PDB file of C-alpha atoms in Angstrom:
ATOM      1  CA  MET R  20       0.005  -0.034   0.033  1.00  0.00           C
ATOM      2  CA  ASP R  21       1.357   3.291  -1.008  1.00  0.00           C
ATOM      3  CA  THR R  22       1.172   5.910   1.734  1.00  0.00           C
ATOM      4  CA  PRO R  23       0.942   9.736   1.811  1.00  0.00           C
ATOM      5  CA  GLN R  24       4.278  11.574   1.949  1.00  0.00           C
ATOM      6  CA  GLU R  25       5.108  13.764   4.931  1.00  0.00           C
ATOM      7  CA  GLY R  26       5.273  16.926   2.951  1.00  0.00           C
ATOM      8  CA  SER R  27       1.795  18.184   3.514  1.00  0.00           C
ATOM      9  CA  ALA R  28       2.480  18.658   7.220  1.00  0.00           C
ATOM     10  CA  ARG R  29       4.356  21.601   6.288  1.00  0.00           C
ATOM     11  CA  GLU R  30       1.331  23.016   4.709  1.00  0.00           C
ATOM     12  CA  THR R  31      -0.357  23.356   8.207  1.00  0.00           C
ATOM     13  CA  GLY R  32       2.915  24.613   9.658  1.00  0.00           C
ATOM     14  CA  ARG R  33       3.155  21.655  12.186  1.00  0.00           C
ATOM     15  CA  ALA R  34       5.905  19.058  12.334  1.00  0.00           C
ATOM     16  CA  LEU R  35       4.976  15.493  12.456  1.00  0.00           C
ATOM     17  CA  SER R  36       6.812  14.924  15.740  1.00  0.00           C
ATOM     18  CA  VAL R  37       5.206  17.997  17.352  1.00  0.00           C
ATOM     19  CA  THR R  38       1.595  17.106  16.603  1.00  0.00           C
ATOM     20  CA  PRO R  39       0.743  13.558  16.902  1.00  0.00           C
ATOM     21  CA  PRO R  40      -2.582  12.344  15.231  1.00  0.00           C
ATOM     22  CA  LEU R  41      -4.606  12.364  18.451  1.00  0.00           C
ATOM     23  CA  VAL R  42      -8.011  11.648  16.997  1.00  0.00           C
ATOM     24  CA  THR R  43      -6.728   8.945  14.793  1.00  0.00           C
ATOM     25  CA  SER R  44      -5.069   7.270  17.720  1.00  0.00           C
ATOM     26  CA  VAL R  45      -8.212   7.564  19.941  1.00  0.00           C
ATOM     27  CA  ILE R  46     -10.440   6.018  17.325  1.00  0.00           C
ATOM     28  CA  MET R  47      -7.963   3.230  16.708  1.00  0.00           C
ATOM     29  CA  ILE R  48      -7.789   2.397  20.495  1.00  0.00           C
ATOM     30  CA  LEU R  49     -11.520   2.705  20.865  1.00  0.00           C
ATOM     31  CA  THR R  50     -12.283   0.323  17.915  1.00  0.00           C
ATOM     32  CA  GLY R  51      -9.614  -2.111  19.252  1.00  0.00           C
ATOM     33  CA  VAL R  52     -11.279  -2.249  22.652  1.00  0.00           C
ATOM     34  CA  VAL R  53     -14.678  -2.887  21.131  1.00  0.00           C
ATOM     35  CA  PHE R  54     -13.182  -5.619  18.993  1.00  0.00           C
ATOM     36  CA  LEU R  55     -12.035  -7.327  22.170  1.00  0.00           C
ATOM     37  CA  ALA R  56     -15.267  -6.816  23.874  1.00  0.00           C
ATOM     38  CA  GLN R  57     -16.933  -8.460  20.879  1.00  0.00           C
ATOM     39  CA  LEU R  58     -15.269 -11.739  21.940  1.00  0.00           C
ATOM     40  CA  LEU R  59     -17.680 -11.743  25.005  1.00  0.00           C
ATOM     41  CA  PRO R  60     -20.784 -13.534  23.653  1.00  0.00           C
ATOM     42  CA  SER R  61     -22.928 -12.200  26.578  1.00  0.00           C
ATOM     43  CA  LEU R  62     -22.410  -8.562  25.340  1.00  0.00           C
ATOM     44  CA  ASP R  63     -23.639  -9.513  21.645  1.00  0.00           C
ATOM     45  CA  LEU R  64     -21.989  -6.253  20.561  1.00  0.00           C
ATOM     46  CA  THR R  65     -21.926  -7.238  16.878  1.00  0.00           C
ATOM     47  CA  HIS R  66     -25.640  -7.458  16.616  1.00  0.00           C
ATOM     48  CA  ARG R  67     -26.308  -4.603  19.039  1.00  0.00           C
ATOM     49  CA  LEU R  68     -24.025  -2.140  17.257  1.00  0.00           C
ATOM     50  CA  SER R  69     -24.152  -3.199  13.540  1.00  0.00           C
ATOM     51  CA  PHE R  70     -26.150  -1.288  10.967  1.00  0.00           C
ATOM     52  CA  VAL R  71     -29.317  -2.824   9.743  1.00  0.00           C
ATOM     53  CA  PRO R  72     -31.473  -0.816   7.280  1.00  0.00           C
ATOM     54  CA  ALA R  73     -34.690  -2.136   8.724  1.00  0.00           C
ATOM     55  CA  LEU R  74     -33.790  -0.807  12.265  1.00  0.00           C
ATOM     56  CA  VAL R  75     -32.780   2.822  11.198  1.00  0.00           C
ATOM     57  CA  LEU R  76     -35.938   4.395  12.732  1.00  0.00           C
ATOM     58  CA  GLU R  77     -36.008   2.292  15.838  1.00  0.00           C
ATOM     59  CA  GLN R  78     -32.226   2.380  16.540  1.00  0.00           C
ATOM     60  CA  PRO R  79     -30.757   5.309  14.661  1.00  0.00           C
ATOM     61  CA  TRP R  80     -27.504   5.265  16.555  1.00  0.00           C
ATOM     62  CA  ARG R  81     -26.392   2.133  14.549  1.00  0.00           C
ATOM     63  CA  VAL R  82     -25.500   4.558  11.519  1.00  0.00           C
ATOM     64  CA  LEU R  83     -22.468   5.479  13.787  1.00  0.00           C
ATOM     65  CA  THR R  84     -21.768   2.435  15.860  1.00  0.00           C
ATOM     66  CA  VAL R  85     -21.267   0.304  12.824  1.00  0.00           C
ATOM     67  CA  ALA R  86     -17.762   1.557  12.497  1.00  0.00           C
ATOM     68  CA  LEU R  87     -16.904   0.129  15.857  1.00  0.00           C
ATOM     69  CA  VAL R  88     -17.712  -3.522  15.313  1.00  0.00           C
ATOM     70  CA  HIS R  89     -15.832  -5.857  12.918  1.00  0.00           C
ATOM     71  CA  GLU R  90     -15.922  -9.448  11.783  1.00  0.00           C
ATOM     72  CA  GLN R  91     -15.145 -12.044  14.342  1.00  0.00           C
ATOM     73  CA  PRO R  92     -13.122 -13.970  15.466  1.00  0.00           C
ATOM     74  CA  SER R  93     -10.403 -13.239  12.646  1.00  0.00           C
ATOM     75  CA  PRO R  94      -8.711  -9.793  13.194  1.00  0.00           C
ATOM     76  CA  PHE R  95      -8.303  -9.448   9.497  1.00  0.00           C
ATOM     77  CA  HIS R  96     -11.280  -7.176   8.868  1.00  0.00           C
ATOM     78  CA  LEU R  97     -10.246  -4.921  11.684  1.00  0.00           C
ATOM     79  CA  LEU R  98      -6.504  -4.786  10.577  1.00  0.00           C
ATOM     80  CA  ALA R  99      -7.457  -3.735   7.062  1.00  0.00           C
ATOM     81  CA  ASN R 100      -9.480  -0.883   8.288  1.00  0.00           C
ATOM     82  CA  MET R 101      -7.149   0.178  11.005  1.00  0.00           C
ATOM     83  CA  ILE R 102      -4.037   0.081   8.728  1.00  0.00           C
ATOM     84  CA  GLY R 103      -5.897   2.331   6.362  1.00  0.00           C
ATOM     85  CA  LEU R 104      -6.930   4.638   9.119  1.00  0.00           C
ATOM     86  CA  PHE R 105      -3.402   4.712  10.593  1.00  0.00           C
ATOM     87  CA  PHE R 106      -1.642   5.699   7.301  1.00  0.00           C
ATOM     88  CA  PHE R 107      -4.337   7.812   5.528  1.00  0.00           C
ATOM     89  CA  GLY R 108      -6.000   8.966   8.588  1.00  0.00           C
ATOM     90  CA  SER R 109      -2.879  10.418  10.226  1.00  0.00           C
ATOM     91  CA  PHE R 110      -1.980  12.228   7.112  1.00  0.00           C
ATOM     92  CA  VAL R 111      -5.459  13.707   6.802  1.00  0.00           C
ATOM     93  CA  GLU R 112      -5.777  14.659  10.390  1.00  0.00           C
ATOM     94  CA  ARG R 113      -2.685  16.692  10.195  1.00  0.00           C
ATOM     95  CA  ALA R 114      -3.686  18.347   7.075  1.00  0.00           C
ATOM     96  CA  LEU R 115      -7.243  19.265   8.139  1.00  0.00           C
ATOM     97  CA  GLY R 116      -6.911  19.530  11.876  1.00  0.00           C
ATOM     98  CA  ARG R 117      -8.352  17.301  14.593  1.00  0.00           C
ATOM     99  CA  TRP R 118     -12.022  18.622  14.731  1.00  0.00           C
ATOM    100  CA  ARG R 119     -12.556  18.706  10.937  1.00  0.00           C
ATOM    101  CA  PHE R 120     -10.948  15.265  10.645  1.00  0.00           C
ATOM    102  CA  LEU R 121     -13.415  14.070  13.290  1.00  0.00           C
ATOM    103  CA  VAL R 122     -16.307  15.378  11.315  1.00  0.00           C
ATOM    104  CA  VAL R 123     -15.039  13.692   8.144  1.00  0.00           C
ATOM    105  CA  TYR R 124     -14.829  10.373  10.098  1.00  0.00           C
ATOM    106  CA  LEU R 125     -18.273  10.574  11.529  1.00  0.00           C
ATOM    107  CA  LEU R 126     -20.042  11.849   8.417  1.00  0.00           C
ATOM    108  CA  GLY R 127     -18.188   9.348   6.405  1.00  0.00           C
ATOM    109  CA  THR R 128     -19.563   6.638   8.622  1.00  0.00           C
ATOM    110  CA  ILE R 129     -22.987   8.035   8.372  1.00  0.00           C
ATOM    111  CA  GLY R 130     -22.597   8.429   4.519  1.00  0.00           C
ATOM    112  CA  GLY R 131     -21.718   4.646   4.334  1.00  0.00           C
ATOM    113  CA  SER R 132     -24.684   3.646   6.253  1.00  0.00           C
ATOM    114  CA  VAL R 133     -27.034   5.867   4.337  1.00  0.00           C
ATOM    115  CA  MET R 134     -25.766   4.599   1.126  1.00  0.00           C
ATOM    116  CA  VAL R 135     -26.424   1.071   2.313  1.00  0.00           C
ATOM    117  CA  LEU R 136     -29.917   2.124   3.378  1.00  0.00           C
ATOM    118  CA  VAL R 137     -30.804   3.821   0.125  1.00  0.00           C
ATOM    119  CA  LEU R 138     -29.572   1.059  -2.146  1.00  0.00           C
ATOM    120  CA  ALA R 139     -31.155  -1.754  -0.155  1.00  0.00           C
ATOM    121  CA  LYS R 140     -34.424  -3.047  -1.614  1.00  0.00           C
ATOM    122  CA  PRO R 141     -37.029  -2.758   1.110  1.00  0.00           C
ATOM    123  CA  PHE R 142     -37.824  -6.194   2.811  1.00  0.00           C
ATOM    124  CA  SER R 143     -35.185  -7.882   0.774  1.00  0.00           C
ATOM    125  CA  VAL R 144     -32.318  -9.832   2.332  1.00  0.00           C
ATOM    126  CA  ASP R 145     -30.167  -6.576   2.304  1.00  0.00           C
ATOM    127  CA  TRP R 146     -32.872  -4.907   4.269  1.00  0.00           C
ATOM    128  CA  VAL R 147     -32.327  -7.114   7.286  1.00  0.00           C
ATOM    129  CA  THR R 148     -28.594  -7.774   6.824  1.00  0.00           C
ATOM    130  CA  ASN R 149     -26.073  -6.779   9.646  1.00  0.00           C
ATOM    131  CA  ASN R 150     -23.481  -4.370   8.237  1.00  0.00           C
ATOM    132  CA  ILE R 151     -20.240  -3.996  10.105  1.00  0.00           C
ATOM    133  CA  GLY R 152     -16.912  -2.170   9.860  1.00  0.00           C
ATOM    134  CA  ALA R 153     -15.190   1.139   9.579  1.00  0.00           C
ATOM    135  CA  SER R 154     -14.886   1.054   5.844  1.00  0.00           C
ATOM    136  CA  GLY R 155     -17.266   3.985   5.206  1.00  0.00           C
ATOM    137  CA  ALA R 156     -15.175   6.134   7.497  1.00  0.00           C
ATOM    138  CA  VAL R 157     -11.924   5.051   5.950  1.00  0.00           C
ATOM    139  CA  PHE R 158     -13.141   5.707   2.505  1.00  0.00           C
ATOM    140  CA  ALA R 159     -14.258   9.318   3.584  1.00  0.00           C
ATOM    141  CA  ILE R 160     -10.608   9.905   4.408  1.00  0.00           C
ATOM    142  CA  ILE R 161      -9.623   8.574   1.010  1.00  0.00           C
ATOM    143  CA  GLY R 162     -12.265  10.915  -0.503  1.00  0.00           C
ATOM    144  CA  VAL R 163     -10.375  13.910   1.089  1.00  0.00           C
ATOM    145  CA  LEU R 164      -7.217  12.670  -0.574  1.00  0.00           C
ATOM    146  CA  LEU R 165      -8.823  12.452  -3.921  1.00  0.00           C
ATOM    147  CA  VAL R 166      -9.629  16.297  -3.887  1.00  0.00           C
ATOM    148  CA  PRO R 167      -7.877  17.979  -6.879  1.00  0.00           C
ATOM    149  CA  THR R 168      -5.505  20.398  -4.846  1.00  0.00           C
ATOM    150  CA  ARG R 169      -1.829  20.998  -4.341  1.00  0.00           C
ATOM    151  CA  LYS R 170      -2.450  21.670  -0.700  1.00  0.00           C
ATOM    152  CA  LEU R 171      -1.998  17.881  -0.080  1.00  0.00           C
ATOM    153  CA  ASP R 172       1.460  16.597  -0.977  1.00  0.00           C
ATOM    154  CA  ARG R 173       0.263  13.077  -1.233  1.00  0.00           C
ATOM    155  CA  ASN R 174       0.920  10.087  -3.556  1.00  0.00           C
ATOM    156  CA  ILE R 175      -2.209  10.389  -5.660  1.00  0.00           C
ATOM    157  CA  THR R 176      -1.332   7.254  -7.773  1.00  0.00           C
ATOM    158  CA  GLY R 177      -1.257   5.131  -4.494  1.00  0.00           C
ATOM    159  CA  VAL R 178      -4.611   6.657  -3.441  1.00  0.00           C
ATOM    160  CA  VAL R 179      -6.314   5.918  -6.730  1.00  0.00           C
ATOM    161  CA  LEU R 180      -4.900   2.410  -6.733  1.00  0.00           C
ATOM    162  CA  PHE R 181      -6.144   1.758  -3.260  1.00  0.00           C
ATOM    163  CA  VAL R 182      -9.716   2.901  -4.229  1.00  0.00           C
ATOM    164  CA  ALA R 183      -9.669   0.811  -7.436  1.00  0.00           C
ATOM    165  CA  LEU R 184      -8.370  -2.302  -5.688  1.00  0.00           C
ATOM    166  CA  ASN R 185     -10.939  -2.010  -2.807  1.00  0.00           C
ATOM    167  CA  PHE R 186     -13.915  -1.300  -5.008  1.00  0.00           C
ATOM    168  CA  GLY R 187     -12.914  -4.216  -7.283  1.00  0.00           C
ATOM    169  CA  TYR R 188     -12.595  -6.471  -4.296  1.00  0.00           C
ATOM    170  CA  GLY R 189     -16.035  -5.232  -3.018  1.00  0.00           C
ATOM    171  CA  PHE R 190     -17.737  -6.190  -6.320  1.00  0.00           C
ATOM    172  CA  LEU R 191     -16.132  -9.531  -6.701  1.00  0.00           C
ATOM    173  CA  VAL R 192     -16.393 -10.842  -3.207  1.00  0.00           C
ATOM    174  CA  ALA R 193     -19.674 -11.560  -1.490  1.00  0.00           C
ATOM    175  CA  GLY R 194     -20.117  -9.973   1.940  1.00  0.00           C
ATOM    176  CA  VAL R 195     -18.115  -6.789   1.317  1.00  0.00           C
ATOM    177  CA  SER R 196     -20.328  -3.645   1.427  1.00  0.00           C
ATOM    178  CA  TRP R 197     -19.291  -1.666  -1.625  1.00  0.00           C
ATOM    179  CA  GLN R 198     -22.267   0.596  -0.829  1.00  0.00           C
ATOM    180  CA  ALA R 199     -20.629   1.760   2.369  1.00  0.00           C
ATOM    181  CA  HIS R 200     -17.357   2.359   0.503  1.00  0.00           C
ATOM    182  CA  LEU R 201     -19.067   4.511  -2.040  1.00  0.00           C
ATOM    183  CA  GLY R 202     -21.196   6.493   0.588  1.00  0.00           C
ATOM    184  CA  GLY R 203     -18.012   7.326   2.628  1.00  0.00           C
ATOM    185  CA  LEU R 204     -16.017   8.204  -0.559  1.00  0.00           C
ATOM    186  CA  ILE R 205     -18.608  10.760  -1.754  1.00  0.00           C
ATOM    187  CA  ALA R 206     -18.928  12.298   1.792  1.00  0.00           C
ATOM    188  CA  GLY R 207     -15.208  12.633   2.296  1.00  0.00           C
ATOM    189  CA  PHE R 208     -14.718  14.090  -1.256  1.00  0.00           C
ATOM    190  CA  VAL R 209     -17.371  16.782  -0.568  1.00  0.00           C
ATOM    191  CA  LEU R 210     -16.031  17.636   2.771  1.00  0.00           C
ATOM    192  CA  GLY R 211     -12.438  17.818   1.385  1.00  0.00           C
ATOM    193  CA  CYS R 212     -13.587  20.067  -1.417  1.00  0.00           C
ATOM    194  CA  GLY R 213     -15.191  22.403   1.199  1.00  0.00           C
ATOM    195  CA  ALA R 214     -12.079  22.538   3.252  1.00  0.00           C
ATOM    196  CA  LEU R 215      -9.270  22.533   0.530  1.00  0.00           C
ATOM    197  CA  LEU R 216     -10.654  24.172  -2.651  1.00  0.00           C
ATOM    198  CA  VAL R 217     -11.360  27.654  -1.042  1.00  0.00           C
ATOM    199  CA  PRO R 218      -8.972  30.337   0.395  1.00  0.00           C
ATOM    200  CA  LYS R 219      -7.837  29.606   3.890  1.00  0.00           C
ATOM    201  CA  LYS R 220      -9.977  32.324   5.554  1.00  0.00           C
ATOM    202  CA  GLN R 221     -13.094  30.968   4.068  1.00  0.00           C
ATOM    203  CA  SER R 222     -12.291  27.216   4.516  1.00  0.00           C
ATOM    204  CA  THR R 223     -13.927  26.916   7.988  1.00  0.00           C
ATOM    205  CA  LEU R 224     -17.232  28.334   6.865  1.00  0.00           C
ATOM    206  CA  MET R 225     -17.226  26.344   3.538  1.00  0.00           C
ATOM    207  CA  PHE R 226     -16.364  23.180   5.516  1.00  0.00           C
ATOM    208  CA  ALA R 227     -19.254  23.776   7.957  1.00  0.00           C
ATOM    209  CA  LEU R 228     -21.663  24.362   5.008  1.00  0.00           C
ATOM    210  CA  ALA R 229     -20.532  21.366   3.231  1.00  0.00           C
ATOM    211  CA  ALA R 230     -21.010  19.278   6.443  1.00  0.00           C
ATOM    212  CA  LEU R 231     -24.556  20.716   7.029  1.00  0.00           C
ATOM    213  CA  GLY R 232     -25.491  20.199   3.400  1.00  0.00           C
ATOM    214  CA  LEU R 233     -24.249  16.473   3.401  1.00  0.00           C
ATOM    215  CA  LEU R 234     -26.123  15.883   6.667  1.00  0.00           C
ATOM    216  CA  LEU R 235     -29.472  17.429   5.328  1.00  0.00           C
ATOM    217  CA  LEU R 236     -29.030  15.411   2.139  1.00  0.00           C
ATOM    218  CA  MET R 237     -28.474  12.184   3.908  1.00  0.00           C
ATOM    219  CA  LEU R 238     -31.508  12.800   6.063  1.00  0.00           C
ATOM    220  CA  ALA R 239     -33.726  13.511   2.983  1.00  0.00           C
ATOM    221  CA  ALA R 240     -32.384  10.415   1.315  1.00  0.00           C
ATOM    222  CA  SER R 241     -33.018   8.278   4.291  1.00  0.00           C
ATOM    223  CA  ALA R 242     -36.549   9.671   4.638  1.00  0.00           C
ATOM    224  CA  TRP R 243     -37.237   8.948   1.010  1.00  0.00           C
ATOM    225  CA  GLN R 244     -36.150   5.310   1.281  1.00  0.00           C
ATOM    226  CA  ILE R 245     -38.084   4.786   4.581  1.00  0.00           C
ATOM    227  CA  ASN R 246     -41.199   6.283   3.072  1.00  0.00           C
ATOM    228  CA  ASP R 247     -40.904   3.950   0.048  1.00  0.00           C
ATOM    229  CA  ALA R 248     -40.666   0.965   2.390  1.00  0.00           C
ATOM    230  CA  TRP R 249     -43.887   2.099   4.196  1.00  0.00           C
ATOM    231  CA  GLN R 250     -45.662   2.398   0.905  1.00  0.00           C
ATOM    232  CA  ILE R 251     -44.511  -1.119  -0.175  1.00  0.00           C
ATOM    233  CA  ALA R 252     -45.721  -2.495   3.392  1.00  0.00           C
ATOM    234  CA  ALA R 253     -48.999  -0.831   3.073  1.00  0.00           C
ATOM    235  CA  MET R 254     -49.724  -2.572  -0.305  1.00  0.00           C
TER     236      MET R 254
END
C-alpha cells in the first residue's frame, strides 16, 4: 500500500513529531477495545451495534456504531481498516486539523450507512442484513485525498490504486459492502472540497456548510427510502 508523503504537514505549519494524530489514535484504540469486547458472547455487540437498514428508525445510533464492530473472530477485517486509518487518517488529520478530521470520520460513517440504506431493496435480504466495519469512514478519508488540490502533498497514484483495488474486491467478493465504500468516499470528497478548494480564511465556513448540506441530504435520502418502504408495506 502506498502511503501519503510527509510533505503536507508543512502546509499546516506543524511538524509530524510535534503534533501527533490524536483523533486517529483515539479512534484506533476505541475500535480495538470494542473488537476485544466483541469476543464476549454475553455482550452480543456485533448485533447490537451493527447497521441494519430495517432498524434505522428504531435504533438510529447504529448509523455510527457500525464503525466500531468488525468481523469475528479473525482480526483481518479490523486490521485492514485500521491500517488504512493509521496511514491515511494520520495524514488527513494533520492536513485538516483534529475537529474537521473527526467530522470527516463521523459523516463518512453515516454516509456509508445511508448509502447501504438507500441502495437496499425494502424487505429484501439486504434490508435485514447486519453491516459492520469502519470502511465507510476510511473511504471518507480517502475521499479527502482525492480532492484535486496542491495543498495535499500526497501520492495520488497510490490513493487511486487503493480505491480501485478495494472497489474491485467489493464487487467480486460476497459480503463486502461496496455501498458503504461509495457513501463514505462521496462524503469525504465533498467535505475535502469544502475545506481545501477555497481560500484559507473561508475554509472553516465552507467546510461547515458542506457538512451541514451533506447531513441534510443524507436525512432526506433516508426519509425517502423509509417512506418507500412504508408504501410497499401498505400494499
